[in-house]
Coordinates of C-alpha atoms and ligand atoms in Angstrom, one line a residue:
X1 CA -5.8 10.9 -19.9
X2 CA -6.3 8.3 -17.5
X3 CA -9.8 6.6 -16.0
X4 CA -11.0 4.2 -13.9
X5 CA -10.5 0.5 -15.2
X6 CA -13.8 0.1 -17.5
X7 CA -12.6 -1.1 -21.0
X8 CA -14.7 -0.4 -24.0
X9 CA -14.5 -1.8 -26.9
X10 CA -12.9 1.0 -28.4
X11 CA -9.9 0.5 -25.9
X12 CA -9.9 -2.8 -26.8
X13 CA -9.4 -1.7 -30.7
X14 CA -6.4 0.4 -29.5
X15 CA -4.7 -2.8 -28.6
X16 CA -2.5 -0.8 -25.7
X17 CA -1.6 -2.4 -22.4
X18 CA -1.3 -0.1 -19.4
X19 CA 0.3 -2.6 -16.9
X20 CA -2.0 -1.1 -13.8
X21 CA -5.4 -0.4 -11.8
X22 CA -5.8 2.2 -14.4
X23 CA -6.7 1.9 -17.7
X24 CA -6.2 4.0 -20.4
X25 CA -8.2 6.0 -22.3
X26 CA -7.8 7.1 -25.9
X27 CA -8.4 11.1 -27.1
X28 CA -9.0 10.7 -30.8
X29 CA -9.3 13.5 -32.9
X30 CA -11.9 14.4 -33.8
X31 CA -12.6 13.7 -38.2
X32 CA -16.0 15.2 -38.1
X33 CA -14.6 18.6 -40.2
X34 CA -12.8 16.8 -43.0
X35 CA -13.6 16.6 -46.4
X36 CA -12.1 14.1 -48.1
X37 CA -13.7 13.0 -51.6
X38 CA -14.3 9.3 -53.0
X39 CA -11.7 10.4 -56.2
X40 CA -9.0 12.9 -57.1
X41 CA -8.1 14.0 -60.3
X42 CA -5.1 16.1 -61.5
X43 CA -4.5 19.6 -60.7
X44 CA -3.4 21.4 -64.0
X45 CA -3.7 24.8 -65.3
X46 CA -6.1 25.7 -62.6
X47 CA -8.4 22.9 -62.6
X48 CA -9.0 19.2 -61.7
X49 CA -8.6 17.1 -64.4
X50 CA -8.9 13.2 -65.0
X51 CA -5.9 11.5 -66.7
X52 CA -5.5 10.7 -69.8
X53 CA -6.2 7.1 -69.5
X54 CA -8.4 7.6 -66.8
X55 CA -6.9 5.2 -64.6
X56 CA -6.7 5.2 -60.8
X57 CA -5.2 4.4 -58.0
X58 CA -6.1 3.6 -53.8
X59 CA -4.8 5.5 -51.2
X60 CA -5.3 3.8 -47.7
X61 CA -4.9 4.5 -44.1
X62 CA -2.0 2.7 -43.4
X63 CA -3.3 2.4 -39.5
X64 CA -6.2 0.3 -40.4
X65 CA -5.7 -0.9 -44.2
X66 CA -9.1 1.1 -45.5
X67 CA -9.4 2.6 -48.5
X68 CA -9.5 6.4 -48.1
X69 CA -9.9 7.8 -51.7
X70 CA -8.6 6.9 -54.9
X71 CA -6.2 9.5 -57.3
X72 CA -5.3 9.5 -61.1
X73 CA -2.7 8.3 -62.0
X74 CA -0.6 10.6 -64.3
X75 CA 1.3 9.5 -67.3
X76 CA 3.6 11.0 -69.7
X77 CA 1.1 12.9 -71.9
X78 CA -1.1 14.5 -68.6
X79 CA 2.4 15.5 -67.2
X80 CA 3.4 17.0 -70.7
X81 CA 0.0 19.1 -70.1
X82 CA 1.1 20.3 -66.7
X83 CA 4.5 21.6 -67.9
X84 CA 2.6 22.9 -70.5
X85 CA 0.6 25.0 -67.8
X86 CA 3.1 25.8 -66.5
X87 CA 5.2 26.9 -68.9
X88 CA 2.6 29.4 -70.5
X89 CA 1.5 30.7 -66.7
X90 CA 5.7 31.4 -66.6
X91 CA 5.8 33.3 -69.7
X92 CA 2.8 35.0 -69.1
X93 CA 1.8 35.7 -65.7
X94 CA 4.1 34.6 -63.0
X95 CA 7.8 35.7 -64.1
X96 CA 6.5 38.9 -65.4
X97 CA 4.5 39.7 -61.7
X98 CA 6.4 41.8 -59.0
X99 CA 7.8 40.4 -56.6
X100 CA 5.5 42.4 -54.3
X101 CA 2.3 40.7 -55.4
X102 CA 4.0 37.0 -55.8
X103 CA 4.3 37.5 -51.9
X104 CA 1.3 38.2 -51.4
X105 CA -0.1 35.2 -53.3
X106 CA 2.5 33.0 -50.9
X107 CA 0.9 35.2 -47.2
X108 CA -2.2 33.9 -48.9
X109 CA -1.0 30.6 -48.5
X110 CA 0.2 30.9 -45.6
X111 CA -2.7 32.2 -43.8
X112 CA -5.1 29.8 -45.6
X113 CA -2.9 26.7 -44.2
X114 CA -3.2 28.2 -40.9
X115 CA -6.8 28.4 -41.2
X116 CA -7.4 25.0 -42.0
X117 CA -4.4 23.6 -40.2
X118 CA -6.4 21.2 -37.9
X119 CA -8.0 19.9 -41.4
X120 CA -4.5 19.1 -42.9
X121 CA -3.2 17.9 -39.9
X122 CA -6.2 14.8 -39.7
X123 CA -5.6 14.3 -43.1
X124 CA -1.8 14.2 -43.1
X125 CA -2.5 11.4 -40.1
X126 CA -5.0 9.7 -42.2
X127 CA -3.1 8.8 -45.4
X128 CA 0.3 8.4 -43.6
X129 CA 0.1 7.3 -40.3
X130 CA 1.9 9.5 -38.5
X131 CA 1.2 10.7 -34.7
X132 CA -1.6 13.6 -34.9
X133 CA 1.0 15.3 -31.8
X134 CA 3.2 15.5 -34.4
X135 CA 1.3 17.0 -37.7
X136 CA -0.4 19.3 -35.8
X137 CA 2.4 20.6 -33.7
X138 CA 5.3 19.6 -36.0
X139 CA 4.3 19.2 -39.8
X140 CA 1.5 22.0 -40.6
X141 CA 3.0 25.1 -38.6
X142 CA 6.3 24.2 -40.4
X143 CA 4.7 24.4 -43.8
X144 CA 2.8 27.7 -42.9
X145 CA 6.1 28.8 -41.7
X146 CA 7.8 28.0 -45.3
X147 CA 5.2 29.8 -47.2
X148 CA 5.7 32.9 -44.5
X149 CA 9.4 32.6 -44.7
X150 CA 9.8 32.7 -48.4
X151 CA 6.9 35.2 -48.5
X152 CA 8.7 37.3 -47.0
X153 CA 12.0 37.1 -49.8
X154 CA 9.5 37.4 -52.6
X155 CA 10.3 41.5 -52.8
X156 CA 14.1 41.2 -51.3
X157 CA 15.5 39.3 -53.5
X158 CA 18.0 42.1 -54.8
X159 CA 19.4 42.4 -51.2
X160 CA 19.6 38.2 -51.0
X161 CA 22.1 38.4 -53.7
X162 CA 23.0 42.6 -53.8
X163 CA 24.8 43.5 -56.8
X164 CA 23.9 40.5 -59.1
X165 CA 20.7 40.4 -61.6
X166 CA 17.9 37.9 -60.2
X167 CA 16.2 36.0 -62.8
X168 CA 14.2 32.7 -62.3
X169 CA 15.2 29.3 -64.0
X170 CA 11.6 29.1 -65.6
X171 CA 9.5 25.7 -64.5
X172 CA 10.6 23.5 -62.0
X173 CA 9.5 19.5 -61.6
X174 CA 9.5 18.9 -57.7
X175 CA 9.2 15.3 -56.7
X176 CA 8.6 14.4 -53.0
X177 CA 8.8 11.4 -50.5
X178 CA 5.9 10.0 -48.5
X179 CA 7.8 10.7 -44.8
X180 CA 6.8 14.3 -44.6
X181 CA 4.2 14.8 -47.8
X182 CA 2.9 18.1 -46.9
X183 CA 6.0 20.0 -45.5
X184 CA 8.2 18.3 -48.2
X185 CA 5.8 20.4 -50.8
X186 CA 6.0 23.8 -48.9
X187 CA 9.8 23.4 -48.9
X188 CA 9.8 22.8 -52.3
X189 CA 6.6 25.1 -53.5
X190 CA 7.7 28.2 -51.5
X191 CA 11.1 29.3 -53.2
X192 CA 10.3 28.4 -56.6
X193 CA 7.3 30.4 -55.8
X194 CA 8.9 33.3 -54.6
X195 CA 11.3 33.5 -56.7
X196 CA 9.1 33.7 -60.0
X197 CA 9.0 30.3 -60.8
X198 CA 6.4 27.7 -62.0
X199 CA 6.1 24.5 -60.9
X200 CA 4.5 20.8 -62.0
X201 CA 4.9 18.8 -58.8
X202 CA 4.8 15.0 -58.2
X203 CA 3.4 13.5 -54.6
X204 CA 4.4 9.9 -53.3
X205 CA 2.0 7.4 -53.8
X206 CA 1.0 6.3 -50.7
X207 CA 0.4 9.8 -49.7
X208 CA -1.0 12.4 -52.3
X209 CA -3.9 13.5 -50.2
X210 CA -2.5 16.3 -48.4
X211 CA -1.2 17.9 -52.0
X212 CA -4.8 17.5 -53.2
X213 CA -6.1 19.4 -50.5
X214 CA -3.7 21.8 -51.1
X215 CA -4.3 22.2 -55.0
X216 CA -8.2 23.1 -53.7
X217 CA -6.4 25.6 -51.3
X218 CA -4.3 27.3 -53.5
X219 CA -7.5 27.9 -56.3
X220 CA -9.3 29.2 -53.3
X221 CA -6.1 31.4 -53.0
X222 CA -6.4 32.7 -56.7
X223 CA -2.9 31.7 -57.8
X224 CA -3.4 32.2 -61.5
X225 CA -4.0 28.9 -63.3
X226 CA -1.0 26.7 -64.5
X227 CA 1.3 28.5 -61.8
X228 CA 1.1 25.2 -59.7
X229 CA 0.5 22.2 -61.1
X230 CA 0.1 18.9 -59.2
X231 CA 0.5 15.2 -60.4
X232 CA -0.4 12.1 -58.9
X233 CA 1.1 8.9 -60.0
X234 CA 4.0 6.5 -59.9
X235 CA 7.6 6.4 -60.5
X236 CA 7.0 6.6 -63.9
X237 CA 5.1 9.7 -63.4
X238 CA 8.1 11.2 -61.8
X239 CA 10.6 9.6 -64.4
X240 CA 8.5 11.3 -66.9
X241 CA 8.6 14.8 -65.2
X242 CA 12.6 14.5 -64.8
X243 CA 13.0 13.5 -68.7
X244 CA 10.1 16.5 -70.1
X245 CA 12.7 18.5 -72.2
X246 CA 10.7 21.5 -71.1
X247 CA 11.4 21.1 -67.4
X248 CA 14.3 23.7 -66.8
X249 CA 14.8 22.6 -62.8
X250 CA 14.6 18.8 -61.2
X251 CA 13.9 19.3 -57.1
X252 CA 14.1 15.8 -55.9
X253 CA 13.4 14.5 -52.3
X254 CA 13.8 10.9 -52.0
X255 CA 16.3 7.7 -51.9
X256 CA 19.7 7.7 -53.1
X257 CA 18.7 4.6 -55.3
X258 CA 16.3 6.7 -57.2
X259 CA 18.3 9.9 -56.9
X260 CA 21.2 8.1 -58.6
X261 CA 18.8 7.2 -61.6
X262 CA 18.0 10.9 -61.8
X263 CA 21.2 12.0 -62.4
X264 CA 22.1 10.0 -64.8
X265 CA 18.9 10.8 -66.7
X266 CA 20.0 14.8 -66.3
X267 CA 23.8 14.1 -66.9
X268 CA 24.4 16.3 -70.4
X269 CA 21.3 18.3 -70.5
X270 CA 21.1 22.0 -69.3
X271 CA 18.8 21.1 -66.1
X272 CA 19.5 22.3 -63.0
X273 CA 18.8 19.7 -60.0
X274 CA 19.0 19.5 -56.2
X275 CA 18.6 15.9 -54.7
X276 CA 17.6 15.5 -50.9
X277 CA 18.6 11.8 -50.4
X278 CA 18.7 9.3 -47.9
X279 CA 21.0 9.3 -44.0
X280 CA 22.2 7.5 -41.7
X281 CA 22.7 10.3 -38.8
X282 CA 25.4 9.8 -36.0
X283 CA 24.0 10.7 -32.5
X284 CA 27.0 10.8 -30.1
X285 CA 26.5 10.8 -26.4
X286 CA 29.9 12.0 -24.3
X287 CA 30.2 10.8 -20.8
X288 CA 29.6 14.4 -19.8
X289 CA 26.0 14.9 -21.2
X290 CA 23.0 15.5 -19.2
X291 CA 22.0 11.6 -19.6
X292 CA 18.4 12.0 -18.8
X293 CA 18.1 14.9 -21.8
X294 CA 20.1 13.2 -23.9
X295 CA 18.1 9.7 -23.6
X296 CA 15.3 11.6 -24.3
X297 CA 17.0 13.4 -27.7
X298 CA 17.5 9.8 -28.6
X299 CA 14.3 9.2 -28.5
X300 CA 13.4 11.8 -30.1
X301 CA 16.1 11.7 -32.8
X302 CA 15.0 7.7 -33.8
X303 CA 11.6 7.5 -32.8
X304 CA 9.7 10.9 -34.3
X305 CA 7.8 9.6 -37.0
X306 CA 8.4 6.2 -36.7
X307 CA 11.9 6.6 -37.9
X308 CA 10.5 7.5 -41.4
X309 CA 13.1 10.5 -41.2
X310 CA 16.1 11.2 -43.8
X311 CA 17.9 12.9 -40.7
X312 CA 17.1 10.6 -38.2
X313 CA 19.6 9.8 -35.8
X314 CA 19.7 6.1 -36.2
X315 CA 23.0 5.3 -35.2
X316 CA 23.8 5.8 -31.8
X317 CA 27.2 6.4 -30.6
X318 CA 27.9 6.2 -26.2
X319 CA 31.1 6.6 -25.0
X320 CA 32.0 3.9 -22.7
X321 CA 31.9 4.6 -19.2
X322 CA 28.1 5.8 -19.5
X323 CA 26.6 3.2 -22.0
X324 CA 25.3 1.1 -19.4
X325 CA 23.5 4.0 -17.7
X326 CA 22.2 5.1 -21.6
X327 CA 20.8 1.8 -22.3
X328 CA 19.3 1.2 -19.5
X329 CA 17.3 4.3 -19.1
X330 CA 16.6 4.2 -23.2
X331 CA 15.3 0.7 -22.5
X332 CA 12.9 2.0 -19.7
X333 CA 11.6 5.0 -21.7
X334 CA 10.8 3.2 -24.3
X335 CA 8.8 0.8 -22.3
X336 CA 6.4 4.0 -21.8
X337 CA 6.5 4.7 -26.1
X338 CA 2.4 4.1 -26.8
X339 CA 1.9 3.0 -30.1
X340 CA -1.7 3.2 -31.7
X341 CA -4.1 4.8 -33.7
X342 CA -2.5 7.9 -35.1
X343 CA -4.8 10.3 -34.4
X344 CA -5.1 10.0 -30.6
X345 CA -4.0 12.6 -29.1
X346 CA -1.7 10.0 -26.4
X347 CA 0.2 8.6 -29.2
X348 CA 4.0 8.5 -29.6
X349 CA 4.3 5.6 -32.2
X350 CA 2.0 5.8 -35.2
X351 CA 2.1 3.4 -38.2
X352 CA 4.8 2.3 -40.4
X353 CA 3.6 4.3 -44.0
X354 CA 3.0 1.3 -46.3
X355 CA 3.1 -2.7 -46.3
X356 CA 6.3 -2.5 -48.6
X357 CA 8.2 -0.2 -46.2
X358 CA 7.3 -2.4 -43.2
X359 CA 8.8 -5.4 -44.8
X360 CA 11.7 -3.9 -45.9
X361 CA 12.1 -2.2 -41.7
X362 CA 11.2 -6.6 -40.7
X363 CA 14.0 -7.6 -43.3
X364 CA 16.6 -5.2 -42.4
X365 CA 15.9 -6.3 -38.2
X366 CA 16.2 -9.7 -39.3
X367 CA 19.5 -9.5 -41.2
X368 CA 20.7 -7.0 -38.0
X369 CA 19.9 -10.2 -35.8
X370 CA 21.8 -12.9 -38.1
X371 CA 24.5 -11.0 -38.3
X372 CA 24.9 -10.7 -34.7
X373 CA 23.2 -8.5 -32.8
X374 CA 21.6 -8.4 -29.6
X375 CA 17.7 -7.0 -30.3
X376 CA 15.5 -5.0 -27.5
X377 CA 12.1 -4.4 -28.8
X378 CA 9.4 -2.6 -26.4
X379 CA 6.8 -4.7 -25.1
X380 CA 3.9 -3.1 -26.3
X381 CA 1.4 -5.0 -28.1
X382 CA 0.1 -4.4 -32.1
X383 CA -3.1 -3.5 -33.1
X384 CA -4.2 -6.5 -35.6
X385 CA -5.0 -4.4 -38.3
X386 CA -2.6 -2.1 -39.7
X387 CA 1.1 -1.7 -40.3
X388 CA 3.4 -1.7 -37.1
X389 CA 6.6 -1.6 -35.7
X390 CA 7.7 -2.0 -32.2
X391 CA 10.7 0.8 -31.1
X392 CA 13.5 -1.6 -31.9
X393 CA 17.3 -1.3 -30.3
X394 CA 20.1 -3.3 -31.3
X395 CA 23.3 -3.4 -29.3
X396 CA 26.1 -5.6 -30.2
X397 CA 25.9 -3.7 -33.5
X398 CA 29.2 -3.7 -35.7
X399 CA 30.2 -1.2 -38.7
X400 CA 29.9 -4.3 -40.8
X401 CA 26.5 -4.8 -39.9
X402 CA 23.7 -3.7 -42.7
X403 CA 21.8 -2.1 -39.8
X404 CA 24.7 0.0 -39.2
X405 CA 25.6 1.0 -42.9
X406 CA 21.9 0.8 -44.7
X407 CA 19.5 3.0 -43.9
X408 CA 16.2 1.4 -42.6
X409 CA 13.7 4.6 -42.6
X410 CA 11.9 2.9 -39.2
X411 CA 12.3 3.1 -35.6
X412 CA 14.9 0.9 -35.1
X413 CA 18.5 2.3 -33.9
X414 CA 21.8 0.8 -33.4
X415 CA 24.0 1.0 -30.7
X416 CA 28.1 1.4 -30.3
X417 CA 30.5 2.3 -28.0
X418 CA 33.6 4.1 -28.0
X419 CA 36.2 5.8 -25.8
X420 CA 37.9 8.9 -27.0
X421 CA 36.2 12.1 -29.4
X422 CA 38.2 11.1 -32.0
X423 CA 37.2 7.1 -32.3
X424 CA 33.7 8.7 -32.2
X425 CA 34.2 10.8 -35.4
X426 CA 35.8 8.4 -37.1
X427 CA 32.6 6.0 -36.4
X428 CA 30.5 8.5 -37.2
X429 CA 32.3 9.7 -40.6
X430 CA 32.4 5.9 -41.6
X431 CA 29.7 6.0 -43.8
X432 CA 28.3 7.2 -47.4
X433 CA 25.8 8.9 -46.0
X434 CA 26.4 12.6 -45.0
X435 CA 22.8 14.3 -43.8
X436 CA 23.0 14.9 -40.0
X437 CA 24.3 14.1 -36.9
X438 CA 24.0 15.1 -33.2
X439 CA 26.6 15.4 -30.5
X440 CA 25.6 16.1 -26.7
X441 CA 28.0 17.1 -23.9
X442 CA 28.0 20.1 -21.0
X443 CA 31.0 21.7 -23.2
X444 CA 30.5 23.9 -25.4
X445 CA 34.4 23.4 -26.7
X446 CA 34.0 20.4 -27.5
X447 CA 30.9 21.2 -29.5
X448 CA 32.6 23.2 -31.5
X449 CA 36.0 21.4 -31.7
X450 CA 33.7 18.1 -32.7
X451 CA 30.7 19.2 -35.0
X452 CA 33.8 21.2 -37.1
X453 CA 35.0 17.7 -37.8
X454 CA 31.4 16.0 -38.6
X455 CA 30.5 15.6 -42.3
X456 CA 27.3 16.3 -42.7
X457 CA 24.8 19.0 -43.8
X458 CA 22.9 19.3 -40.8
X459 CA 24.8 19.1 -37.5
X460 CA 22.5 19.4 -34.0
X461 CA 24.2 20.2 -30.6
X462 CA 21.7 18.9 -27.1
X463 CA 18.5 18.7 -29.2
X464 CA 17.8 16.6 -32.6
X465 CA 15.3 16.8 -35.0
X466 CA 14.6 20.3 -35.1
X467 CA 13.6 22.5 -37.9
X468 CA 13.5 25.9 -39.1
X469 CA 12.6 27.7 -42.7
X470 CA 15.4 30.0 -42.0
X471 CA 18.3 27.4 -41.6
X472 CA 19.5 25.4 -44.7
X473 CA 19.2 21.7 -45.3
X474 CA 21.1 18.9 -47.1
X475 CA 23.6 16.6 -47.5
X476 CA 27.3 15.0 -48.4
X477 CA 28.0 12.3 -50.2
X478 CA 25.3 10.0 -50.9
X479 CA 22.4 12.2 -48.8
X480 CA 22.6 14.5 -51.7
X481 CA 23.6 17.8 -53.5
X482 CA 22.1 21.7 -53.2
X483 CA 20.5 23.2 -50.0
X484 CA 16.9 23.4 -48.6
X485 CA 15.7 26.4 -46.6
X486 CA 17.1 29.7 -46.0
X487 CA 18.9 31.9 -48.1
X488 CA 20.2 29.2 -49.4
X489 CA 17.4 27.7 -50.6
X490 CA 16.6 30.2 -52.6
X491 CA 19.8 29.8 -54.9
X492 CA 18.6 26.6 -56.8
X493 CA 15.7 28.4 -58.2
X494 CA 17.4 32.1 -59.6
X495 CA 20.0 32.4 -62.1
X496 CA 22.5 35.2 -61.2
X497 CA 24.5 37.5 -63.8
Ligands
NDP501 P1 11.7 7.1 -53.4 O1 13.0 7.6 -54.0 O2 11.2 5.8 -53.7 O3 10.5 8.1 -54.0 C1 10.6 9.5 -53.9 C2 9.7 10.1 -54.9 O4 10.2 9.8 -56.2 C3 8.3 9.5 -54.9 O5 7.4 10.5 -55.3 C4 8.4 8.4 -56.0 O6 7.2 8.1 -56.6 C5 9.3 9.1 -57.0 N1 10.0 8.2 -57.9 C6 10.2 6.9 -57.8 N2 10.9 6.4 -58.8 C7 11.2 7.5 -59.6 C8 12.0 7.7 -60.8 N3 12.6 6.7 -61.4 N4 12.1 8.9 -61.4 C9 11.5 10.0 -60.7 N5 10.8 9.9 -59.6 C10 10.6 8.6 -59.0 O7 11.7 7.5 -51.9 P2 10.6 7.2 -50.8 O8 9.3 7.8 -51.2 O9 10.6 5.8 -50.5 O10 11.1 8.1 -49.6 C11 12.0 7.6 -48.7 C12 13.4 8.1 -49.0 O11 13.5 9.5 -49.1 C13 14.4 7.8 -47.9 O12 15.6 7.2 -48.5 C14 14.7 9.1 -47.3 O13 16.0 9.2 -46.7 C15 14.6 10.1 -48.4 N6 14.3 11.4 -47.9 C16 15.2 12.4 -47.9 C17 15.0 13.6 -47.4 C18 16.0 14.7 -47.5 O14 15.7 15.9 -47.3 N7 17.3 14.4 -47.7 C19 13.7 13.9 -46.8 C20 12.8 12.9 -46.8 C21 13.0 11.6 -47.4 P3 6.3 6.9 -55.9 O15 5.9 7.3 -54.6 O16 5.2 6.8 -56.8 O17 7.2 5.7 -55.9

């Protein structure tokens, strides 16, 4: 919304120019119907519990650096309690329920998420600095939609694999990232759910509030106590869920550094695992794409969520004859990108999740430039407080480059050229990552005839970034092993005779 020139001190905070007679005028959203409490405990067996060693830890809002609440910090013996819950809620509750009334237990969910979907949302903006356009339209309907979709298998589950005997593995340790906190524990909550298992899950720890909320959700919801369990802590308090020799499943969303640790710690024991890992997505543009759709899917692609996306498409590949045109109309777009406070309503760019995060994005732009480079940031200015990062574009960008190969989990993307289909692919292949990747052109044959040739798990055509419960998700190479979502996702958590 825009008014006439008459700057408050409020705009002032926002720290966003608007380069005219008009002035602009922030929407926040509104916190007044949040509840967020000074200190969290554990969620096991049903209840909140302090840690062991009763020691805590801050979580902050990463827009403005305060303190929002503080949350135990689990150790080995309070996660040997959880998988203790859940273990005896497996034996004697959940694997022995129907099917029938485990879905109902996940509608429950569902509809309860829905319900307070507006309170998540804030939240989810709160503790991780994301847009509030984005968890409220994005994030929370996708998480009610995971607990819907694998509602829905919780009774089917003979016609998802017909003629084979469907048993579940028993309890599964889910860790999860800090880029998508809530959604990333619906994808991994829902099918082990459904399919009869038990679960002791670990949050990131920048972002555990959303999971706490929804451990006082899913009491409201009746689940019997011990079926979910919910751990805050640090790497340690995921190392020590991975390593619980009573832990029959490992889901693990997070970087292929600590992935690789992971399996190595499972390598020779009986565990089953699936490891979402970290990308480095190809988006290719061919000269015959609608240009002004496909500079805004590059936006889209890079700059959702600050880049803070496993998929992202952060490598961007124009064929020749059209780069110019692409750059220059990426350049002007993103000169109309605001960045600010995360829950107005107006805003495209939140924050950047943590301090450590943003100086690892500042390294990796740094590097991009001494190696080379040619920079384009977007001229808007930073609020003072806060952590921020201004939509970065490098062109000039080589294979060599560590922008090109690492991936930088921020809203920076690099740019190259090339001239035929097949120089394309073989840019885009050259890498260890294998997670997504994007193509856009007015042919559908060449869809087809390129995407086949594309190694990765997740392969968009004219659009990026988009999501669905029903459609699996995962990676090659070093982005990962097993599948997300779908049918597929529920495979991971069943055994089959
Ligand atoms: P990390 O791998 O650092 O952490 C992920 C989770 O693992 C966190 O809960 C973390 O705890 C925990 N953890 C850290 N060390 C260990 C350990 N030794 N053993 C067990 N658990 C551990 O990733 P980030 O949180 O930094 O997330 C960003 C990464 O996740 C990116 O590389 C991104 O690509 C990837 N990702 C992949 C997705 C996919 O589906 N493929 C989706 C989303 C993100 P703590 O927070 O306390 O450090």
């Amino acid at each position: 919304m825009l008014k006439e020139k008459s700057i408050s001190s409020e705009q002032k905070t926002t720290g966003l120019d608007f380069d005219g007679s008009w002035e602009y005028s922030p929407a926040p959203e509104s916190t007044d119907h949040i509840t967020l409490k000074e200190r969290y405990d554990l969620f096991i067996n049903g209840e909140f519990v302090p840690a062991e060693s009763n020691r805590y830890f801050d979580t902050i809002n990463p827009s403005n650096e305060q303190k929002l609440s503080e949350v135990a910090l689990a150790e080995a013996t309070d996660v040997d309690k959880a998988v203790k819950a859940a273990r005896s809620a497996y034996n004697k509750v959940w694997s022995k329920m129907s099917g029938r009334d485990r879905g109902k237990y996940l509608f429950r969910i569902a509809r309860l998420i829905q319900e307070r979907a507006r309170e998540f949302a804030v939240i989810e903006s709160m503790d991780g600095g994301k847009p509030i356009r984005e968890s409220r339209d994005v994030d929370i309907p996708l998480v009610a939609a995971h607990f819907f979709y694998y509602a829905g298998w919780a009774d089917k589950l003979r016609f998802a694999f017909p003629g084979r005997s469907v048993t579940p593995v028993g309890v599964a340790g889910q860790i999860i990232p800090w880029n998508f906190p809530l959604l990333m524990a619906a994808w991994k909550l829902a099918p082990a759910l459904a399919t009869g298992n038990t679960v002791v899950l670990k949050p990131a720890e920048t972002t555990p509030l959303t999971a706490m909320k929804l451990a006082e959700l899913i009491r409201d919801a009746d689940l019997p106590p011990g079926v979910v369990n919910i751990v805050t802590g640090a790497g340690t308090t995921g190392a020590a869920i991975v390593n619980h020799p009573d832990v029959d499943k490992i889901a693990f969303t997070g970087s292929t550094e600590v992935g690789k640790i992971i399996m190595k710690s499972l390598a020779g024991t009986e565990k089953k695992y699936t490891l979402e890992l970290g990308g480095k997505g190809a988006n290719i543009i061919m000269e015959d794409a609608a240009i002004d759709q496909a500079v805004e899917g590059i936006v889209n692609a890079i700059f959702f969520n600050q880049g803070h996306v496993c998929c992202a498409g952060s490598r961007l590949f124009v064929q020749e004859s059209v780069a110019e045109e692409v750059i220059r109309k990426l350049k002007e777009r993103m000169t109309t990108l605001r960045l600010g406070d995360p829950l107005d309503k107006n805003t495209d760019i939140g924050a950047i999740n943590s301090r450590m995060q943003l100086d690892k994005i500042h390294e990796l732009i740094e590097s991009g430039i001494n190696e080379g480079g040619s920079v384009y940031q977007s001229s808007c200015s930073l609020p003072e407080k806060g952590y921020w990062c201004k939509p970065t574009l490098f062109t000039e960008a080589a294979q060599s480059h560590r922008i090109v190969q690492e991936e930088i989990f921020g809203p920076v993307l690099t740019i190259q050229t090339f001239r035929t289909p097949a120089e394309a692919m073989e840019k885009a292949n050259n890498t260890p990552y294998g997670l997504s990747g994007g193509i856009w052109t007015d042919k559908g044959a060449k869809i087809f005839k390129m995407t086949v040739k594309m190694r990765a798990g997740v392969v968009w055509a004219n659009t990026f970034n988009k999501f669905d419960p029903t459609s699996p998700f995962g990676g090659y190479k070093e982005s990962g092993m097993g599948r997300e979502g779908g049918l597929h996702g529920l495979k991971p958590y069943v055994e089959l005779n």
